[in-house]
PDB file of C-alpha atoms and ligand atoms in Angstrom:
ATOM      1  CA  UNK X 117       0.000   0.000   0.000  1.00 68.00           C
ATOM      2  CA  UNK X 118       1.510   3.262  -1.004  1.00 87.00           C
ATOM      3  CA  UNK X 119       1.113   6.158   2.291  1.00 95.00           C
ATOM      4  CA  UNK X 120      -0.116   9.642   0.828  1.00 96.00           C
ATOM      5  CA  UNK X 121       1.113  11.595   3.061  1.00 98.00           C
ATOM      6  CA  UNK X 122      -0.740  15.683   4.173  1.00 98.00           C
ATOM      7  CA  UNK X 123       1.950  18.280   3.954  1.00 98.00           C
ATOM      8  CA  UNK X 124      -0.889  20.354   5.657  1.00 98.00           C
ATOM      9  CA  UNK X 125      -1.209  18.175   8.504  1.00 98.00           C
ATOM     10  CA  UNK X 126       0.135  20.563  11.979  1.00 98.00           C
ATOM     11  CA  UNK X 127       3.536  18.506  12.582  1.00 98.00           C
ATOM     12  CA  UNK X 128       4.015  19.410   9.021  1.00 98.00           C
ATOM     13  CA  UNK X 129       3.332  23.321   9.690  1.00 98.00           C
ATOM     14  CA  UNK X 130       5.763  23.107  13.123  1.00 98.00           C
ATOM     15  CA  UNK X 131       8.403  21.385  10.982  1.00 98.00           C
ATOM     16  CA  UNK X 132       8.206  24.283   8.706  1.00 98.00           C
ATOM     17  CA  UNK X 133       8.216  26.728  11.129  1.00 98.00           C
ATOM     18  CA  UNK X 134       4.881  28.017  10.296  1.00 98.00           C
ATOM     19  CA  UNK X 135       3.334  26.783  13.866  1.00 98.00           C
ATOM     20  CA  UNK X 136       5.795  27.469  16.942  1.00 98.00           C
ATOM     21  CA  UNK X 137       6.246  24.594  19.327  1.00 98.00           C
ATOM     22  CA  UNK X 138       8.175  24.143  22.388  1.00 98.00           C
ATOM     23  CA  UNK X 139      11.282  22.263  21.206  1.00 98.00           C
ATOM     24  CA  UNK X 140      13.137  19.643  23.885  1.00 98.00           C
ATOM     25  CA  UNK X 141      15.676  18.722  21.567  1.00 98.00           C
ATOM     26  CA  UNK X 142      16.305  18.609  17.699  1.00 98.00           C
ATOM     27  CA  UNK X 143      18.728  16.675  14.876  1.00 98.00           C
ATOM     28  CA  UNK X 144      19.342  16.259  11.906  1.00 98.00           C
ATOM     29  CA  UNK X 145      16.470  14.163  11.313  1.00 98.00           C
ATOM     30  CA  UNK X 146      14.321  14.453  14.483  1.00 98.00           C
ATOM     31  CA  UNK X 147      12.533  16.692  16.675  1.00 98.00           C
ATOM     32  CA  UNK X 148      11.168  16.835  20.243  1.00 98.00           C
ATOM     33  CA  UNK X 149       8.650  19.317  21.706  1.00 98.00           C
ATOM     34  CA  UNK X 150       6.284  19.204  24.161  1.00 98.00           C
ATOM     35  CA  UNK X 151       2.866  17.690  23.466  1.00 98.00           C
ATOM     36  CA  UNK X 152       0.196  21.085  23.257  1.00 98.00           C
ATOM     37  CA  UNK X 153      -2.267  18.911  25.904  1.00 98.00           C
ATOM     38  CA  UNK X 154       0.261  17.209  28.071  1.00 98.00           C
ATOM     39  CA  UNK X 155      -1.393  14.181  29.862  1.00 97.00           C
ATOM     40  CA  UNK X 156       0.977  13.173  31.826  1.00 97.00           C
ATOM     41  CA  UNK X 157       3.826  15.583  33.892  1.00 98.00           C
ATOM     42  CA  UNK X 158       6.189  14.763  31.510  1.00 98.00           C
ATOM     43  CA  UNK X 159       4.758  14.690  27.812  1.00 98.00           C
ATOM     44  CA  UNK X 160       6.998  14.766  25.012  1.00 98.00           C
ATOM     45  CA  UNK X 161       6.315  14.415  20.896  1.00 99.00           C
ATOM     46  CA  UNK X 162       9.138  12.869  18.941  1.00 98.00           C
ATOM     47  CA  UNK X 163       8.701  12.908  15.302  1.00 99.00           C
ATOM     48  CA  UNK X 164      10.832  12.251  12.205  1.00 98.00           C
ATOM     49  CA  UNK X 165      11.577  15.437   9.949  1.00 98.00           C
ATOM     50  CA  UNK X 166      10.938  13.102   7.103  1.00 98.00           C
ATOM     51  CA  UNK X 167       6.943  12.771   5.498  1.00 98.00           C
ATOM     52  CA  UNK X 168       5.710   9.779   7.371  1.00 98.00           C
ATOM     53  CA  UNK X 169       2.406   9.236   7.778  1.00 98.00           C
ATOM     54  CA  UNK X 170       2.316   6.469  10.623  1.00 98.00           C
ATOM     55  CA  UNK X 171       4.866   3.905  12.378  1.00 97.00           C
ATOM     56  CA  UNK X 172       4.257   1.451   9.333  1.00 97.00           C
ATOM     57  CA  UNK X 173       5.174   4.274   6.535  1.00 98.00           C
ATOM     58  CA  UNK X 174       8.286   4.835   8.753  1.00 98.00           C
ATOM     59  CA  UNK X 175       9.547   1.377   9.034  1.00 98.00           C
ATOM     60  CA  UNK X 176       8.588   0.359   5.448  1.00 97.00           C
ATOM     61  CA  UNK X 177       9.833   3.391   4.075  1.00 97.00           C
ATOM     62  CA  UNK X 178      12.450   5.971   5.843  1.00 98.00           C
ATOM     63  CA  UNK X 179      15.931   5.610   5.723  1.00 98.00           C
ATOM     64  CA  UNK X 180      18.349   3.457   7.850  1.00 98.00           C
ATOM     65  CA  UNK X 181      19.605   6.853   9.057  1.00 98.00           C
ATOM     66  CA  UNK X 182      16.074   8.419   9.890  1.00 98.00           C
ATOM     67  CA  UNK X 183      15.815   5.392  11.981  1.00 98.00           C
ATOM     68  CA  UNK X 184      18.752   5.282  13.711  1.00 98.00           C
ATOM     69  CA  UNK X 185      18.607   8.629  14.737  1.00 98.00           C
ATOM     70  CA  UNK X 186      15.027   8.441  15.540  1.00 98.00           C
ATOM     71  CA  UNK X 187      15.879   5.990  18.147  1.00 98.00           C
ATOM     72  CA  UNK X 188      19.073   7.099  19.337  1.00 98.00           C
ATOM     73  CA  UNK X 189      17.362  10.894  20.229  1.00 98.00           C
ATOM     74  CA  UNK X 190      14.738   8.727  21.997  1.00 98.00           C
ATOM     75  CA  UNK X 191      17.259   7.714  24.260  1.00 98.00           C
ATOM     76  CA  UNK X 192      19.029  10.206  24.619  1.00 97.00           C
ATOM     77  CA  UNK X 193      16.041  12.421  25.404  1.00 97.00           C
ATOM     78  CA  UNK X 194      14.665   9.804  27.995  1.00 98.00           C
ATOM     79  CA  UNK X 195      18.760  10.632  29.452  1.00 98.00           C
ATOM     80  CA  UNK X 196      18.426  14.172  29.430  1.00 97.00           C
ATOM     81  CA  UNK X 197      14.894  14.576  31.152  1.00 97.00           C
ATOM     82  CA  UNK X 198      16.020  12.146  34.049  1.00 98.00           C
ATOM     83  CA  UNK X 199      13.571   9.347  33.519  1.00 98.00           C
ATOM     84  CA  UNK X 200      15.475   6.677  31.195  1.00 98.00           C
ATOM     85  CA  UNK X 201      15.668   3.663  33.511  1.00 96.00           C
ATOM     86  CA  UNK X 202      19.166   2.743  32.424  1.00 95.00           C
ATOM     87  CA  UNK X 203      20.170   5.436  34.623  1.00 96.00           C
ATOM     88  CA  UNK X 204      18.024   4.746  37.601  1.00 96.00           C
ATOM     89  CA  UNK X 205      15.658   6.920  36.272  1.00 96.00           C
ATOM     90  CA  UNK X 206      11.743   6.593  37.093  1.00 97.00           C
ATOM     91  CA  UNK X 207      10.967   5.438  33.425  1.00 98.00           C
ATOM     92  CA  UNK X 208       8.627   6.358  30.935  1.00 98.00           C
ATOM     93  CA  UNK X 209       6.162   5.345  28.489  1.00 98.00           C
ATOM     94  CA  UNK X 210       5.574   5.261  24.860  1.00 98.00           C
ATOM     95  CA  UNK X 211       2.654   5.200  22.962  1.00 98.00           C
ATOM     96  CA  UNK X 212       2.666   5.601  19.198  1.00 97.00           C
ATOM     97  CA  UNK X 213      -0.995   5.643  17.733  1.00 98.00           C
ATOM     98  CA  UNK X 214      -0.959   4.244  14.364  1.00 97.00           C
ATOM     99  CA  UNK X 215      -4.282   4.629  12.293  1.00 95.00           C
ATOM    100  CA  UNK X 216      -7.951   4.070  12.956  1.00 96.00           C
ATOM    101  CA  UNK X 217      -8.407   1.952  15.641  1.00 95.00           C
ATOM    102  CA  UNK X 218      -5.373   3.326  17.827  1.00 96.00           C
ATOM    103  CA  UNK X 219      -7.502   7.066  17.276  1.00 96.00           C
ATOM    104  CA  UNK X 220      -4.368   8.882  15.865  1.00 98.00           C
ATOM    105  CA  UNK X 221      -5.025  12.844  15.335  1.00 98.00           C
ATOM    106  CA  UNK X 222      -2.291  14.244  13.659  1.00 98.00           C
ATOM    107  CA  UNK X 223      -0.879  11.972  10.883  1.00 98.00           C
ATOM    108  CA  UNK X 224       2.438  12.264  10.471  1.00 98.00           C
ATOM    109  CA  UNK X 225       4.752   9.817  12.803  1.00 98.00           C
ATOM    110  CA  UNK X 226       4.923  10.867  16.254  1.00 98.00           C
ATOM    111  CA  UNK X 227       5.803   8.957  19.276  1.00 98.00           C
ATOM    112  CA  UNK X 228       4.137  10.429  22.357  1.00 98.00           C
ATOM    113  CA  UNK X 229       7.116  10.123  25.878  1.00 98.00           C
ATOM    114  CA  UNK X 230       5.396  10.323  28.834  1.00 98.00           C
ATOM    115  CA  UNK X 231       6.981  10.234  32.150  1.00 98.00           C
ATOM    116  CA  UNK X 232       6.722  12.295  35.607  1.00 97.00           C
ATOM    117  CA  UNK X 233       4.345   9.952  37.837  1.00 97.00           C
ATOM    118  CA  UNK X 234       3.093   6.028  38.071  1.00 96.00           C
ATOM    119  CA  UNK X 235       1.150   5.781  34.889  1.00 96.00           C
ATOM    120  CA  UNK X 236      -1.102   2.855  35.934  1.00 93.00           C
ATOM    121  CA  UNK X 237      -2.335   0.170  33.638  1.00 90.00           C
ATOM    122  CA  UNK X 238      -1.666   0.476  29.849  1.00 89.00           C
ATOM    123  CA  UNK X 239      -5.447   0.588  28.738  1.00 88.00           C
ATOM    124  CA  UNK X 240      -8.166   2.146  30.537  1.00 84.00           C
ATOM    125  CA  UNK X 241     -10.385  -0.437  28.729  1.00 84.00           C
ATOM    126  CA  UNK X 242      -8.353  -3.762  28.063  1.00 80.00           C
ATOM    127  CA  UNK X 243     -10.173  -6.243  25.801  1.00 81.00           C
TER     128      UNK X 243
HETATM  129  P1  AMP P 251      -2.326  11.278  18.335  1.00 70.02           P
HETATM  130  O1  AMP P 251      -3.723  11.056  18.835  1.00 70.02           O
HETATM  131  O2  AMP P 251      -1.416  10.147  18.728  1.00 70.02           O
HETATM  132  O3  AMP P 251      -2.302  11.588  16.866  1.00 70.02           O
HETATM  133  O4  AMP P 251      -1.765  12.519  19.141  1.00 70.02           O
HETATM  134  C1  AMP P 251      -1.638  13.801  18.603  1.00 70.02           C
HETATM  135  C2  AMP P 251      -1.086  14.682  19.709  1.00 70.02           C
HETATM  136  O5  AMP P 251      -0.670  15.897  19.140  1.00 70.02           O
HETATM  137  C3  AMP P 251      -2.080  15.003  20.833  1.00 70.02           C
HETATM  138  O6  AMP P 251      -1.551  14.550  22.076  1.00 70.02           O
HETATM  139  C4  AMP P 251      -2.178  16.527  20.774  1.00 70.02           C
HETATM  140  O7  AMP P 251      -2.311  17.134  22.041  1.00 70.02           O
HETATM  141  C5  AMP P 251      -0.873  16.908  20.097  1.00 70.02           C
HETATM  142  N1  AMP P 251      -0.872  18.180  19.401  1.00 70.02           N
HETATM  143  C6  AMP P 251      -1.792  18.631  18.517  1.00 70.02           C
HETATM  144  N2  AMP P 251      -1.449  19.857  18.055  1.00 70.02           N
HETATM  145  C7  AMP P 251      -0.278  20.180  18.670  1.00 70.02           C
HETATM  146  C8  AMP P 251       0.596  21.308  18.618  1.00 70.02           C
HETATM  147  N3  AMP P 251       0.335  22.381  17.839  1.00 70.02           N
HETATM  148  N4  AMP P 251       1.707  21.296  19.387  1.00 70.02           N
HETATM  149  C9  AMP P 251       1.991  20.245  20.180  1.00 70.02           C
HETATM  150  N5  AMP P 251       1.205  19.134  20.264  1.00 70.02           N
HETATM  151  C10 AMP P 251       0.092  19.108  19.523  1.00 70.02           C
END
Protein backbone atom coordinates (compact mmCIF):
# COMPACT_ATOMS: atom_id res chain seq x y z
CA UNK A 1 0.00 0.00 0.00
CA UNK A 2 1.51 3.26 -1.00
CA UNK A 3 1.11 6.16 2.29
CA UNK A 4 -0.12 9.64 0.83
CA UNK A 5 1.11 11.60 3.06
CA UNK A 6 -0.74 15.68 4.17
CA UNK A 7 1.95 18.28 3.95
CA UNK A 8 -0.89 20.35 5.66
CA UNK A 9 -1.21 18.17 8.50
CA UNK A 10 0.14 20.56 11.98
CA UNK A 11 3.54 18.51 12.58
CA UNK A 12 4.02 19.41 9.02
CA UNK A 13 3.33 23.32 9.69
CA UNK A 14 5.76 23.11 13.12
CA UNK A 15 8.40 21.38 10.98
CA UNK A 16 8.21 24.28 8.71
CA UNK A 17 8.22 26.73 11.13
CA UNK A 18 4.88 28.02 10.30
CA UNK A 19 3.33 26.78 13.87
CA UNK A 20 5.79 27.47 16.94
CA UNK A 21 6.25 24.59 19.33
CA UNK A 22 8.17 24.14 22.39
CA UNK A 23 11.28 22.26 21.21
CA UNK A 24 13.14 19.64 23.89
CA UNK A 25 15.68 18.72 21.57
CA UNK A 26 16.31 18.61 17.70
CA UNK A 27 18.73 16.67 14.88
CA UNK A 28 19.34 16.26 11.91
CA UNK A 29 16.47 14.16 11.31
CA UNK A 30 14.32 14.45 14.48
CA UNK A 31 12.53 16.69 16.67
CA UNK A 32 11.17 16.83 20.24
CA UNK A 33 8.65 19.32 21.71
CA UNK A 34 6.28 19.20 24.16
CA UNK A 35 2.87 17.69 23.47
CA UNK A 36 0.20 21.08 23.26
CA UNK A 37 -2.27 18.91 25.90
CA UNK A 38 0.26 17.21 28.07
CA UNK A 39 -1.39 14.18 29.86
CA UNK A 40 0.98 13.17 31.83
CA UNK A 41 3.83 15.58 33.89
CA UNK A 42 6.19 14.76 31.51
CA UNK A 43 4.76 14.69 27.81
CA UNK A 44 7.00 14.77 25.01
CA UNK A 45 6.32 14.41 20.90
CA UNK A 46 9.14 12.87 18.94
CA UNK A 47 8.70 12.91 15.30
CA UNK A 48 10.83 12.25 12.21
CA UNK A 49 11.58 15.44 9.95
CA UNK A 50 10.94 13.10 7.10
CA UNK A 51 6.94 12.77 5.50
CA UNK A 52 5.71 9.78 7.37
CA UNK A 53 2.41 9.24 7.78
CA UNK A 54 2.32 6.47 10.62
CA UNK A 55 4.87 3.91 12.38
CA UNK A 56 4.26 1.45 9.33
CA UNK A 57 5.17 4.27 6.54
CA UNK A 58 8.29 4.84 8.75
CA UNK A 59 9.55 1.38 9.03
CA UNK A 60 8.59 0.36 5.45
CA UNK A 61 9.83 3.39 4.08
CA UNK A 62 12.45 5.97 5.84
CA UNK A 63 15.93 5.61 5.72
CA UNK A 64 18.35 3.46 7.85
CA UNK A 65 19.60 6.85 9.06
CA UNK A 66 16.07 8.42 9.89
CA UNK A 67 15.82 5.39 11.98
CA UNK A 68 18.75 5.28 13.71
CA UNK A 69 18.61 8.63 14.74
CA UNK A 70 15.03 8.44 15.54
CA UNK A 71 15.88 5.99 18.15
CA UNK A 72 19.07 7.10 19.34
CA UNK A 73 17.36 10.89 20.23
CA UNK A 74 14.74 8.73 22.00
CA UNK A 75 17.26 7.71 24.26
CA UNK A 76 19.03 10.21 24.62
CA UNK A 77 16.04 12.42 25.40
CA UNK A 78 14.66 9.80 27.99
CA UNK A 79 18.76 10.63 29.45
CA UNK A 80 18.43 14.17 29.43
CA UNK A 81 14.89 14.58 31.15
CA UNK A 82 16.02 12.15 34.05
CA UNK A 83 13.57 9.35 33.52
CA UNK A 84 15.48 6.68 31.20
CA UNK A 85 15.67 3.66 33.51
CA UNK A 86 19.17 2.74 32.42
CA UNK A 87 20.17 5.44 34.62
CA UNK A 88 18.02 4.75 37.60
CA UNK A 89 15.66 6.92 36.27
CA UNK A 90 11.74 6.59 37.09
CA UNK A 91 10.97 5.44 33.42
CA UNK A 92 8.63 6.36 30.94
CA UNK A 93 6.16 5.34 28.49
CA UNK A 94 5.57 5.26 24.86
CA UNK A 95 2.65 5.20 22.96
CA UNK A 96 2.67 5.60 19.20
CA UNK A 97 -0.99 5.64 17.73
CA UNK A 98 -0.96 4.24 14.36
CA UNK A 99 -4.28 4.63 12.29
CA UNK A 100 -7.95 4.07 12.96
CA UNK A 101 -8.41 1.95 15.64
CA UNK A 102 -5.37 3.33 17.83
CA UNK A 103 -7.50 7.07 17.28
CA UNK A 104 -4.37 8.88 15.87
CA UNK A 105 -5.03 12.84 15.33
CA UNK A 106 -2.29 14.24 13.66
CA UNK A 107 -0.88 11.97 10.88
CA UNK A 108 2.44 12.26 10.47
CA UNK A 109 4.75 9.82 12.80
CA UNK A 110 4.92 10.87 16.25
CA UNK A 111 5.80 8.96 19.28
CA UNK A 112 4.14 10.43 22.36
CA UNK A 113 7.12 10.12 25.88
CA UNK A 114 5.40 10.32 28.83
CA UNK A 115 6.98 10.23 32.15
CA UNK A 116 6.72 12.30 35.61
CA UNK A 117 4.34 9.95 37.84
CA UNK A 118 3.09 6.03 38.07
CA UNK A 119 1.15 5.78 34.89
CA UNK A 120 -1.10 2.85 35.93
CA UNK A 121 -2.34 0.17 33.64
CA UNK A 122 -1.67 0.48 29.85
CA UNK A 123 -5.45 0.59 28.74
CA UNK A 124 -8.17 2.15 30.54
CA UNK A 125 -10.38 -0.44 28.73
CA UNK A 126 -8.35 -3.76 28.06
CA UNK A 127 -10.17 -6.24 25.80
P1 LIG B 1 -2.33 11.28 18.34
O1 LIG B 1 -3.72 11.06 18.83
O2 LIG B 1 -1.42 10.15 18.73
O3 LIG B 1 -2.30 11.59 16.87
O4 LIG B 1 -1.77 12.52 19.14
C1 LIG B 1 -1.64 13.80 18.60
C2 LIG B 1 -1.09 14.68 19.71
O5 LIG B 1 -0.67 15.90 19.14
C3 LIG B 1 -2.08 15.00 20.83
O6 LIG B 1 -1.55 14.55 22.08
C4 LIG B 1 -2.18 16.53 20.77
O7 LIG B 1 -2.31 17.13 22.04
C5 LIG B 1 -0.87 16.91 20.10
N1 LIG B 1 -0.87 18.18 19.40
C6 LIG B 1 -1.79 18.63 18.52
N2 LIG B 1 -1.45 19.86 18.06
C7 LIG B 1 -0.28 20.18 18.67
C8 LIG B 1 0.60 21.31 18.62
N3 LIG B 1 0.34 22.38 17.84
N4 LIG B 1 1.71 21.30 19.39
C9 LIG B 1 1.99 20.24 20.18
N5 LIG B 1 1.21 19.13 20.26
C10 LIG B 1 0.09 19.11 19.52
Amino acid sequence: MAYDYDDENIFAKILRGEIPNKTVHETEHTLAFHDIRPQAPLHVLLIPKGPYVNSDHFGLEASDAEILDFYRTLAKLSHDLGVAPGADGPGYRLIGNSGDHAHQEVPHFHMHLMAGRSLGAMLVNPA
